[in-house]
Amino acid sequence: MSEQFDIKACVVEVLQARRFAVLATEREGQPHSSLVAITPLGCFRQLIFATYRNTRKYRNLASNSKVSVFIDGRAKDQSGSGSQDGFVLTALGHAQEIGSGDRDTVQSAHLERHPDLDTFLAAPDCALVLVKVEAYQVVGAIDDVKWWRVGAAVSG
């Protein structure tokens, strides 16, 4: 199996297993992190999340569309030894609000993965946001870091 396939397989595995991530935004030099419910789309080249428009997260995105999305795919060791197996991902990309023309399709996909968000998504102030992923950083251990640049070759 090629290294590129292994990295993509890690990304797919983690994104299928995990429903939540930490979104990092920035505005005027001030970083901000938020927990978001994510839905991967487009062969994992896009991530969807929802937010109210009156939040710091949304204001940050309106000012600077660059984001990172951290997804923890590690399984905690139940023995208490502190060891963990799996990978953590960081998706790097640009975010934009989904327009009304695509909203119904994307909202349906997001609701299928997160049915408990139906009231939240129906709110008039709720925006659906699409992150166009440019690259994934896949970390298996402190010295095991690989990159998948979406649409490009893999590098270490």
Short mmCIF file of C-alpha atoms in Angstrom, two decimals:
data_model
loop_
_atom_site.label_atom_id
_atom_site.label_comp_id
_atom_site.label_asym_id
_atom_site.label_seq_id
_atom_site.Cartn_x
_atom_site.Cartn_y
_atom_site.Cartn_z
CA MET A 1 0.00 0.00 0.00
CA SER A 2 1.37 3.43 -0.90
CA GLU A 3 2.18 6.08 1.71
CA GLN A 4 -0.36 8.43 0.11
CA PHE A 5 -3.11 5.82 0.47
CA ASP A 6 -2.18 5.26 4.12
CA ILE A 7 -2.46 8.98 4.91
CA LYS A 8 -5.76 9.33 3.09
CA ALA A 9 -7.03 6.21 4.87
CA CYS A 10 -6.14 7.81 8.24
CA VAL A 11 -8.00 10.99 7.30
CA VAL A 12 -11.06 9.04 6.17
CA GLU A 13 -11.05 6.84 9.28
CA VAL A 14 -10.85 9.75 11.71
CA LEU A 15 -13.43 11.90 9.89
CA GLN A 16 -15.89 9.03 9.72
CA ALA A 17 -15.46 8.23 13.42
CA ARG A 18 -15.45 11.73 14.90
CA ARG A 19 -18.38 14.13 14.78
CA PHE A 20 -16.83 17.10 16.59
CA ALA A 21 -13.74 19.23 16.11
CA VAL A 22 -12.06 22.37 17.40
CA LEU A 23 -12.18 25.26 14.95
CA ALA A 24 -9.42 27.87 15.21
CA THR A 25 -10.01 31.37 13.83
CA GLU A 26 -8.17 34.67 14.14
CA ARG A 27 -9.02 38.35 14.00
CA GLU A 28 -6.72 41.31 14.56
CA GLY A 29 -4.05 39.05 16.01
CA GLN A 30 -6.37 37.44 18.55
CA PRO A 31 -6.83 33.66 18.17
CA HIS A 32 -10.13 31.99 19.06
CA SER A 33 -11.07 28.31 19.37
CA SER A 34 -14.57 26.83 19.22
CA LEU A 35 -16.04 23.36 19.44
CA VAL A 36 -18.08 22.61 16.31
CA ALA A 37 -20.09 19.70 14.96
CA ILE A 38 -18.57 18.76 11.59
CA THR A 39 -19.75 16.91 8.52
CA PRO A 40 -17.20 15.94 5.86
CA LEU A 41 -18.26 16.32 2.21
CA GLY A 42 -16.68 16.14 -1.23
CA CYS A 43 -14.40 13.16 -0.62
CA PHE A 44 -13.22 14.81 2.62
CA ARG A 45 -12.09 17.94 0.78
CA GLN A 46 -14.76 19.98 2.55
CA LEU A 47 -15.95 20.23 6.14
CA ILE A 48 -19.30 21.72 7.12
CA PHE A 49 -20.27 23.30 10.43
CA ALA A 50 -22.97 25.68 11.64
CA THR A 51 -22.77 28.78 13.77
CA TYR A 52 -24.89 31.75 14.72
CA ARG A 53 -24.01 34.93 12.90
CA ASN A 54 -23.77 36.94 16.15
CA THR A 55 -20.74 34.98 17.44
CA ARG A 56 -17.06 35.82 17.66
CA LYS A 57 -16.41 32.79 15.45
CA TYR A 58 -18.58 34.19 12.65
CA ARG A 59 -17.12 37.71 12.97
CA ASN A 60 -13.62 36.24 12.82
CA LEU A 61 -14.49 34.28 9.67
CA ALA A 62 -15.94 37.38 8.03
CA SER A 63 -12.66 39.20 8.71
CA ASN A 64 -10.23 36.33 7.95
CA SER A 65 -11.37 33.18 6.16
CA LYS A 66 -8.24 31.16 7.03
CA VAL A 67 -9.00 28.42 9.55
CA SER A 68 -7.64 25.25 11.06
CA VAL A 69 -9.84 22.42 12.25
CA PHE A 70 -8.42 19.99 14.82
CA ILE A 71 -9.97 16.51 15.01
CA ASP A 72 -8.82 14.13 17.73
CA GLY A 73 -8.92 10.55 16.43
CA ARG A 74 -7.04 8.94 19.28
CA ALA A 75 -8.59 6.14 21.30
CA LYS A 76 -7.82 6.46 24.99
CA ASP A 77 -6.26 3.48 26.72
CA GLN A 78 -8.74 2.21 29.31
CA SER A 79 -5.96 0.66 31.44
CA GLY A 80 -4.94 4.06 32.80
CA SER A 81 -1.40 3.87 31.40
CA GLY A 82 -1.83 7.12 29.49
CA SER A 83 -0.97 5.64 26.11
CA GLN A 84 -3.20 6.45 23.16
CA ASP A 85 -3.58 4.86 19.75
CA GLY A 86 -4.73 6.61 16.63
CA PHE A 87 -4.17 9.88 14.88
CA VAL A 88 -4.97 13.54 15.26
CA LEU A 89 -5.75 15.62 12.22
CA THR A 90 -5.49 19.29 11.52
CA ALA A 91 -7.32 20.47 8.43
CA LEU A 92 -6.09 23.78 7.02
CA GLY A 93 -8.24 25.77 4.66
CA HIS A 94 -10.57 28.66 3.98
CA ALA A 95 -14.13 29.05 5.26
CA GLN A 96 -17.11 30.65 3.58
CA GLU A 97 -20.80 30.83 4.34
CA ILE A 98 -22.92 28.56 2.19
CA GLY A 99 -25.32 30.49 -0.01
CA SER A 100 -29.05 29.93 -0.12
CA GLY A 101 -28.82 27.97 -3.39
CA ASP A 102 -26.78 25.15 -1.80
CA ARG A 103 -28.07 25.42 1.75
CA ASP A 104 -30.84 22.80 1.57
CA THR A 105 -28.56 20.05 0.22
CA VAL A 106 -25.76 20.78 2.67
CA GLN A 107 -28.14 21.19 5.60
CA SER A 108 -29.69 17.79 4.84
CA ALA A 109 -26.25 16.16 4.92
CA HIS A 110 -25.37 17.94 8.17
CA LEU A 111 -28.69 16.92 9.77
CA GLU A 112 -28.19 13.31 8.72
CA ARG A 113 -24.96 13.23 10.72
CA HIS A 114 -26.22 15.50 13.53
CA PRO A 115 -30.00 15.03 13.85
CA ASP A 116 -29.98 16.75 17.25
CA LEU A 117 -29.13 20.08 15.54
CA ASP A 118 -32.49 20.47 13.78
CA THR A 119 -33.70 23.40 15.91
CA PHE A 120 -30.29 25.12 15.77
CA LEU A 121 -30.10 24.82 11.97
CA ALA A 122 -33.66 26.14 11.56
CA ALA A 123 -32.87 29.36 13.44
CA PRO A 124 -32.89 32.45 11.19
CA ASP A 125 -29.49 33.57 12.56
CA CYS A 126 -27.80 30.21 11.84
CA ALA A 127 -25.17 30.17 9.11
CA LEU A 128 -23.85 27.02 7.47
CA VAL A 129 -20.14 27.29 6.80
CA LEU A 130 -18.04 25.31 4.35
CA VAL A 131 -14.32 24.84 4.92
CA LYS A 132 -12.45 24.16 1.69
CA VAL A 133 -9.61 21.98 2.95
CA GLU A 134 -6.23 22.63 1.35
CA ALA A 135 -4.20 20.20 3.46
CA TYR A 136 -4.43 17.74 6.31
CA GLN A 137 -1.67 17.29 8.84
CA VAL A 138 -1.81 13.74 10.19
CA VAL A 139 0.01 13.16 13.48
CA GLY A 140 0.49 9.64 14.85
CA ALA A 141 3.20 10.47 17.39
CA ILE A 142 5.53 13.33 18.24
CA ASP A 143 7.91 12.35 15.45
CA ASP A 144 5.33 10.87 13.07
CA VAL A 145 3.88 13.81 11.14
CA LYS A 146 2.68 13.53 7.56
CA TRP A 147 0.83 15.87 5.22
CA TRP A 148 -1.86 15.29 2.64
CA ARG A 149 -2.13 18.34 0.45
CA VAL A 150 -5.57 17.88 -1.04
CA GLY A 151 -5.19 17.44 -4.78
CA ALA A 152 -1.41 17.05 -4.54
CA ALA A 153 1.17 14.46 -3.61
CA VAL A 154 1.86 13.55 0.01
CA SER A 155 4.93 14.86 1.82
CA GLY A 156 6.48 14.04 5.18
#
